[in-house]
Tab-separated table of C-alpha atoms in Angstrom:
chain	number	residue	atom	x	y	z
A	1	MET	CA	14.196	15.208	12.320
A	2	LYS	CA	11.480	13.714	10.215
A	3	ILE	CA	12.314	11.305	7.437
A	4	LEU	CA	10.417	9.242	4.897
A	5	VAL	CA	11.538	5.650	4.348
A	6	SER	CA	10.196	4.098	1.169
A	7	ILE	CA	10.949	0.760	-0.484
A	8	ASP	CA	9.794	-1.044	-3.597
A	9	ASP	CA	10.271	-4.155	-5.693
A	10	THR	CA	11.644	-6.436	-3.012
A	11	ASP	CA	9.763	-9.611	-3.890
A	12	THR	CA	8.948	-11.995	-6.699
A	13	MET	CA	5.925	-14.186	-7.238
A	14	LYS	CA	6.227	-17.401	-5.291
A	15	MET	CA	5.929	-20.385	-7.596
A	16	ASP	CA	8.019	-23.122	-6.041
A	17	GLY	CA	6.545	-23.552	-2.582
A	18	VAL	CA	9.024	-21.209	-0.899
A	19	GLU	CA	7.476	-18.444	1.195
A	20	VAL	CA	8.282	-14.974	-0.093
A	21	ARG	CA	8.007	-11.903	2.120
A	22	GLY	CA	6.122	-9.076	0.492
A	23	THR	CA	7.356	-5.498	0.329
A	24	GLY	CA	4.897	-4.555	3.051
A	25	GLU	CA	6.315	-7.109	5.440
A	26	LEU	CA	9.898	-6.004	4.806
A	27	SER	CA	8.877	-2.387	5.333
A	28	GLY	CA	7.327	-3.397	8.625
A	29	MET	CA	10.548	-5.145	9.669
A	30	ILE	CA	12.634	-2.034	8.922
A	31	LYS	CA	10.178	0.062	10.902
A	32	GLN	CA	10.329	-2.359	13.804
A	33	ALA	CA	14.133	-2.362	13.740
A	34	ILE	CA	14.212	1.450	13.949
A	35	GLU	CA	12.054	1.342	17.036
A	36	ASP	CA	13.850	-1.633	18.585
A	37	GLN	CA	17.201	0.152	18.244
A	38	ARG	CA	15.640	3.312	19.656
A	39	TRP	CA	16.676	5.361	16.673
A	40	GLY	CA	13.300	7.054	16.657
A	41	ARG	CA	9.550	6.739	16.458
A	42	CYS	CA	7.731	5.593	13.348
A	43	GLU	CA	4.320	6.327	11.906
A	44	PRO	CA	2.202	3.624	10.238
A	45	ILE	CA	3.095	2.378	6.756
A	46	THR	CA	1.156	3.431	3.682
A	47	ARG	CA	0.820	1.489	0.440
A	48	HIS	CA	0.929	3.457	-2.797
A	49	GLN	CA	-0.380	2.080	-6.088
A	50	LEU	CA	1.768	2.857	-9.107
A	51	LEU	CA	1.134	2.418	-12.823
A	52	ILE	CA	0.239	-0.998	-14.187
A	53	HIS	CA	1.866	-1.228	-17.605
A	54	PRO	CA	3.524	-3.959	-19.733
A	55	ASP	CA	6.774	-1.997	-19.825
A	56	ILE	CA	7.062	-2.004	-16.040
A	57	PRO	CA	8.549	-5.195	-14.564
A	58	TYR	CA	6.438	-5.307	-11.382
A	59	THR	CA	5.755	-8.537	-9.518
A	60	SER	CA	1.978	-8.585	-9.316
A	61	HIS	CA	0.566	-5.198	-8.340
A	62	ASN	CA	3.278	-2.518	-8.570
A	63	SER	CA	2.889	-0.807	-5.247
A	64	SER	CA	5.454	0.755	-2.939
A	65	MET	CA	5.482	1.095	0.831
A	66	CYS	CA	6.455	4.170	2.836
A	67	PHE	CA	6.497	5.339	6.429
A	68	GLU	CA	7.547	8.457	8.278
A	69	ALA	CA	9.961	8.344	11.191
A	70	ASP	CA	11.170	10.944	13.643
A	71	ILE	CA	14.831	10.263	14.452
A	72	GLU	CA	17.908	12.018	15.823
A	73	HIS	CA	20.331	13.313	13.179
A	74	VAL	CA	23.057	10.986	14.382
A	75	PHE	CA	21.013	7.907	13.455
A	76	LEU	CA	20.404	8.812	9.817
A	77	LYS	CA	23.482	7.116	8.383
A	78	PRO	CA	23.166	3.994	10.561
A	79	LEU	CA	19.534	3.744	9.509
A	80	ILE	CA	20.343	3.991	5.803
A	81	ASP	CA	23.164	1.479	6.193
A	82	PHE	CA	20.914	-0.897	8.061
A	83	ALA	CA	18.020	-0.628	5.582
A	84	SER	CA	20.416	-1.068	2.642
A	85	ASP	CA	21.981	-4.201	4.103
A	86	PHE	CA	18.571	-5.475	5.120
A	87	LEU	CA	17.111	-5.110	1.623
A	88	ALA	CA	20.162	-6.697	0.015
A	89	ARG	CA	19.883	-9.611	2.420
A	90	GLU	CA	16.138	-10.118	2.750
A	91	SER	CA	14.757	-9.270	-0.689
A	92	THR	CA	14.004	-12.164	-2.998
A	93	PRO	CA	17.054	-12.995	-5.183
A	94	ASP	CA	15.260	-12.223	-8.467
A	95	SER	CA	13.810	-8.923	-7.248
A	96	ASP	CA	15.012	-5.383	-7.996
A	97	PRO	CA	14.807	-3.605	-4.639
A	98	GLY	CA	15.095	0.143	-4.191
A	99	LEU	CA	15.413	2.276	-1.071
A	100	CYS	CA	14.583	5.940	-0.631
A	101	VAL	CA	15.255	7.908	2.537
A	102	ALA	CA	14.251	11.550	2.406
A	103	VAL	CA	14.809	14.064	5.194
A	104	THR	CA	11.573	15.989	4.938
A	105	ASP	CA	12.924	19.399	5.955
A	106	ARG	CA	15.898	19.116	3.613
A	107	ILE	CA	13.971	18.417	0.412
A	108	SER	CA	14.777	21.513	-1.579
A	109	ARG	CA	11.630	21.465	-3.728
A	110	PRO	CA	9.054	19.101	-2.239
A	111	GLY	CA	6.582	19.809	-5.031
A	112	ARG	CA	8.896	18.089	-7.504
A	113	LEU	CA	9.037	14.952	-5.377
A	114	ILE	CA	5.247	14.901	-5.083
A	115	ALA	CA	4.933	15.425	-8.832
A	116	PHE	CA	7.276	12.480	-9.443
A	117	GLY	CA	5.017	10.333	-7.288
A	118	TYR	CA	1.942	11.219	-9.299
A	119	MET	CA	3.870	10.793	-12.551
A	120	ALA	CA	4.687	7.229	-11.483
A	121	LYS	CA	0.973	6.517	-11.205
A	122	ASN	CA	0.393	7.584	-14.784
A	123	TYR	CA	3.570	7.201	-16.832
A	124	VAL	CA	6.454	4.796	-17.356
A	125	LEU	CA	9.479	6.449	-15.750
A	126	THR	CA	13.164	5.621	-15.838
A	127	LYS	CA	15.792	4.918	-13.228
A	128	LEU	CA	17.835	7.789	-14.615
A	129	ALA	CA	14.976	10.217	-14.004
A	130	ALA	CA	14.621	8.926	-10.454
A	131	TYR	CA	18.334	9.229	-9.679
A	132	ASN	CA	18.576	12.681	-11.229
A	133	LEU	CA	15.659	13.982	-9.210
A	134	ALA	CA	16.914	12.410	-5.983
A	135	GLU	CA	20.301	14.038	-6.468
A	136	THR	CA	18.755	17.405	-7.266
A	137	LEU	CA	16.535	17.299	-4.193
A	138	GLY	CA	19.140	15.877	-1.807
A	139	ILE	CA	17.398	12.571	-1.214
A	140	HIS	CA	19.063	9.216	-0.559
A	141	LEU	CA	18.144	6.719	-3.301
A	142	SER	CA	19.854	3.363	-3.701
A	143	GLU	CA	19.371	-0.023	-5.324
A	144	HIS	CA	20.129	-3.344	-3.670
A	145	GLY	CA	19.929	-6.110	-6.217
A	146	GLY	CA	18.759	-7.132	-9.668
A	147	THR	CA	18.148	-4.310	-12.093
A	148	GLY	CA	17.504	-1.847	-9.285
A	149	GLN	CA	14.276	-0.742	-10.973
A	150	GLY	CA	12.711	-0.463	-7.524
A	151	VAL	CA	14.354	2.935	-7.058
A	152	ILE	CA	11.598	4.431	-9.224
A	153	GLY	CA	8.801	3.139	-7.029
A	154	ALA	CA	10.738	3.881	-3.852
A	155	LEU	CA	11.158	7.553	-4.799
A	156	ALA	CA	7.555	7.731	-6.001
A	157	GLY	CA	6.329	6.236	-2.736
A	158	ALA	CA	8.090	8.952	-0.766
A	159	GLY	CA	6.536	11.609	-2.998
A	160	LEU	CA	3.049	10.181	-2.645
A	161	ARG	CA	3.356	9.904	1.120
A	162	LEU	CA	4.610	13.477	1.227
A	163	SER	CA	1.595	14.560	-0.833
A	164	GLY	CA	-0.672	13.589	2.048
A	165	ASN	CA	-3.299	12.384	-0.404
A	166	ASP	CA	-2.516	8.907	-1.650
A	167	GLY	CA	-2.606	5.333	-0.498
A	168	ARG	CA	-4.100	3.167	2.171
A	169	PHE	CA	-2.511	2.098	5.430
A	170	LYS	CA	-0.883	-1.295	5.766
A	171	GLY	CA	-2.756	-3.744	7.946
A	172	LYS	CA	-6.182	-3.253	9.409
A	173	LEU	CA	-7.332	-1.798	12.698
A	174	LYS	CA	-8.943	-3.788	15.481
A	175	ILE	CA	-11.548	-1.945	17.514
A	176	LYS	CA	-13.635	-3.588	20.195
A	177	ALA	CA	-17.177	-2.283	20.338
A	178	GLU	CA	-20.442	-3.652	21.630
A	179	ASN	CA	-22.521	-4.924	18.705
A	180	ASN	CA	-19.743	-3.605	16.463
A	181	MET	CA	-21.194	-0.137	16.884
A	182	ILE	CA	-19.148	2.851	18.053
A	183	LYS	CA	-19.117	6.649	18.028
A	184	ALA	CA	-16.855	8.298	15.464
A	185	GLY	CA	-15.136	10.223	18.255
A	186	ASP	CA	-14.307	6.999	20.076
A	187	ILE	CA	-12.721	5.569	16.940
A	188	CYS	CA	-10.401	8.576	16.768
A	189	SER	CA	-9.486	8.362	20.436
A	190	ARG	CA	-8.813	4.611	20.464
A	191	VAL	CA	-6.854	3.960	17.290
A	192	LYS	CA	-4.682	5.799	14.787
A	193	VAL	CA	-7.526	7.569	12.965
A	194	ASP	CA	-7.686	11.365	12.710
A	195	MET	CA	-10.990	11.717	10.897
A	196	VAL	CA	-14.031	9.640	9.960
A	197	LYS	CA	-15.424	10.746	6.623
A	198	CYS	CA	-18.058	9.738	4.118
A	199	LEU	CA	-16.584	8.061	1.027
A	200	GLU	CA	-18.776	9.710	-1.573
A	201	GLU	CA	-19.653	13.073	-0.094
A	202	GLY	CA	-17.684	15.704	1.749
A	203	ILE	CA	-19.250	14.862	5.075
A	204	VAL	CA	-16.946	14.570	8.074
A	205	LEU	CA	-18.635	12.683	10.888
A	206	GLN	CA	-19.192	14.393	14.231
A	207	ASP	CA	-17.905	12.772	17.409
A	208	ASP	CA	-21.347	11.487	18.390
A	209	ASP	CA	-22.216	9.953	15.012
A	210	MET	CA	-22.564	6.188	15.327
A	211	VAL	CA	-20.654	3.863	12.999
A	212	ILE	CA	-21.083	0.144	12.393
A	213	LEU	CA	-17.703	-1.548	12.122
A	214	GLY	CA	-17.177	-4.039	9.321
A	215	ASP	CA	-14.421	-6.644	9.340
A	216	HIS	CA	-12.142	-4.475	7.220
A	217	ILE	CA	-11.201	-1.359	9.143
A	218	LYS	CA	-8.455	0.240	7.111
A	219	PRO	CA	-7.793	3.990	7.014
A	220	VAL	CA	-6.508	5.840	3.961
A	221	TRP	CA	-4.026	8.713	3.694
A	222	LEU	CA	-5.945	11.899	2.840
A	223	TYR	CA	-5.359	15.549	3.692
A	224	GLY	CA	-2.200	14.468	5.542
A	225	LYS	CA	-4.378	12.526	7.949
A	226	SER	CA	-5.363	8.968	8.697
A	227	VAL	CA	-8.942	8.954	7.436
A	228	LEU	CA	-11.446	6.164	8.002
A	229	LEU	CA	-13.952	6.155	5.172
A	230	VAL	CA	-17.565	5.192	5.775
A	231	GLN	CA	-20.724	4.965	3.724
A	232	ALA	CA	-24.279	5.883	4.602
A	233	ILE	CA	-26.570	3.071	5.690
A	234	ASP	CA	-29.844	2.675	3.865
A	235	GLN	CA	-32.369	4.843	5.722
A	236	GLY	CA	-34.870	1.975	5.596
A	237	VAL	CA	-32.750	-0.039	8.056
A	238	ALA	CA	-33.720	0.531	11.692
A	239	SER	CA	-30.428	1.222	13.472
A	240	PRO	CA	-28.997	3.891	15.753
A	241	ALA	CA	-26.069	4.081	13.350
A	242	CYS	CA	-26.269	5.978	10.069
A	243	TRP	CA	-22.829	4.901	8.839
A	244	GLN	CA	-20.768	1.782	8.241
A	245	THR	CA	-17.116	1.303	7.381
A	246	CYS	CA	-16.212	0.758	3.733
A	247	SER	CA	-15.353	-2.675	2.383
A	248	LYS	CA	-12.180	-3.806	0.601
A	249	SER	CA	-13.688	-3.343	-2.834
A	250	GLN	CA	-14.731	0.212	-2.001
A	251	LEU	CA	-11.186	1.078	-0.972
A	252	LYS	CA	-9.416	-0.619	-3.876
A	253	ASP	CA	-8.717	2.603	-5.739
A	254	PHE	CA	-6.884	4.227	-2.837
B	1	MET	CA	-13.504	-16.195	-19.781
B	2	TRP	CA	-9.760	-16.336	-20.493
B	3	SER	CA	-7.720	-15.089	-23.398
B	4	ILE	CA	-4.212	-16.269	-24.210
B	5	SER	CA	-1.634	-13.577	-24.830
B	6	ASP	CA	1.313	-13.714	-27.227
B	7	LYS	CA	3.408	-14.710	-24.243
B	8	GLY	CA	1.083	-17.631	-23.526
B	9	GLU	CA	-0.351	-15.975	-20.420
B	10	ARG	CA	-3.986	-16.509	-19.417
B	11	GLU	CA	-5.722	-13.166	-18.983
B	12	PHE	CA	-9.197	-12.974	-17.463
B	13	THR	CA	-11.579	-11.361	-19.961
B	14	GLY	CA	-14.035	-10.071	-17.349
B	15	GLY	CA	-11.894	-7.140	-16.249
B	16	LYS	CA	-11.386	-5.881	-12.704
B	17	GLU	CA	-14.984	-5.640	-11.513
B	18	ASP	CA	-16.501	-9.050	-12.180
B	19	TRP	CA	-16.583	-9.965	-8.498
B	20	ALA	CA	-18.976	-12.932	-8.717
B	21	ALA	CA	-17.189	-14.636	-11.594
B	22	VAL	CA	-13.729	-14.522	-10.026
B	23	ALA	CA	-15.102	-15.712	-6.684
B	24	HIS	CA	-16.645	-18.698	-8.455
B	25	ILE	CA	-13.419	-19.430	-10.348
B	26	ALA	CA	-11.278	-19.219	-7.230
B	27	GLU	CA	-13.600	-21.453	-5.217
B	28	ASN	CA	-12.987	-24.170	-7.763
B	29	CYS	CA	-9.284	-23.514	-8.235
B	30	PRO	CA	-6.816	-25.823	-6.435
B	31	GLY	CA	-4.082	-23.234	-6.947
B	32	PHE	CA	-5.763	-20.391	-5.088
B	33	LYS	CA	-3.626	-18.885	-2.348
B	34	PRO	CA	-4.545	-15.673	-0.529
B	35	ASP	CA	-2.248	-12.716	-1.157
B	36	ASP	CA	-1.070	-10.385	1.606
B	37	GLU	CA	-4.026	-8.719	3.257
B	38	ASP	CA	-2.841	-5.350	2.006
B	39	GLU	CA	-3.140	-6.474	-1.596
B	40	MET	CA	-6.657	-7.882	-1.328
B	41	VAL	CA	-9.389	-5.900	-3.057
B	42	ALA	CA	-12.356	-8.273	-3.184
B	43	ASP	CA	-14.831	-8.586	-0.342
B	44	GLU	CA	-15.079	-12.314	-1.006
B	45	ALA	CA	-12.129	-13.921	0.779
B	46	VAL	CA	-11.692	-16.530	-1.944
B	47	SER	CA	-11.407	-14.634	-5.213
B	48	CYS	CA	-8.922	-14.462	-8.052
B	49	TYR	CA	-8.647	-10.751	-7.261
B	50	ASN	CA	-7.240	-11.699	-3.838
B	51	CYS	CA	-4.952	-14.473	-5.065
B	52	ARG	CA	-1.204	-14.373	-4.751
B	53	TYR	CA	-0.891	-15.736	-8.269
B	54	ARG	CA	-2.825	-13.012	-10.059
B	55	ARG	CA	-0.827	-10.345	-11.779
B	56	TRP	CA	-2.714	-7.172	-12.549
B	57	THR	CA	-2.735	-5.938	-16.128
B	58	ILE	CA	-4.074	-2.714	-17.603
B	59	LYS	CA	-7.560	-4.127	-18.163
B	60	SER	CA	-7.693	-7.185	-15.937
B	61	PHE	CA	-5.256	-9.750	-14.515
B	62	VAL	CA	-3.169	-12.695	-15.616
B	63	CYS	CA	-3.337	-16.007	-13.754
B	64	CYS	CA	0.251	-17.104	-13.089
B	65	LYS	CA	-0.616	-20.476	-11.590
């Protein structure tokens, strides 16, 4: 069965010289543990930006991390137990970690979960609202330290991942190509990218379209696909490629 | 370039799109430390926007160093 595993608010800002693991790193460790224990297969992690507001006690950027996994039913409880213990143990002492595990097929009204995700990008929400919705929809939601405020972002992260249209993938892709130039079709066949698309226009590249690879190859989560966004190259530049991958600053709003 | 909030925090007055200014500030800042790659938004590697000690606000960011 397919599940969404989402966590939030696991870290604090490092100020005293002690290394602090970010939420993304902890999410990656949970994902790795699921695969190491052969509980199932996991999809890449997405990062979801939530509202920046003075009334929200985020660390520095207020984002949550989510991934999908395909596991056997029998491993659901062990997985939740493991992730709960892991967050309680590995999160920074002053943080407010939250964990959400949603069985995709069992969510009674998925639209409400997606709506909660988008609400969390635009409004200040409460823990009570998060717990009430999780209970109504049959979703596991738990807190593992501090105020437990991370349950809001954790639930929102699951909703935004489920929406298929929010966030960018954790990490960046490495693609070897001569002169850093490659066909769009080869990108899709070599790495976890389903579609190469123009950032500003609704143009989806054809397999033979040539793309220049920048040093920041990071897909985003759009249309329920891993989409690599590109921009058109100035026509005045003599090159067999008409496209180049987008930079960090161009992807900052995803 | 910086305003001081009621809480005594230093908030950058240039907003979230003044790429050149924050790159210049960070290059001369002994406290700069790169954030996780996933949280970087500036194309310049050394930039306040990419620093572990920046905390985003509605209009800009606060320097927590």
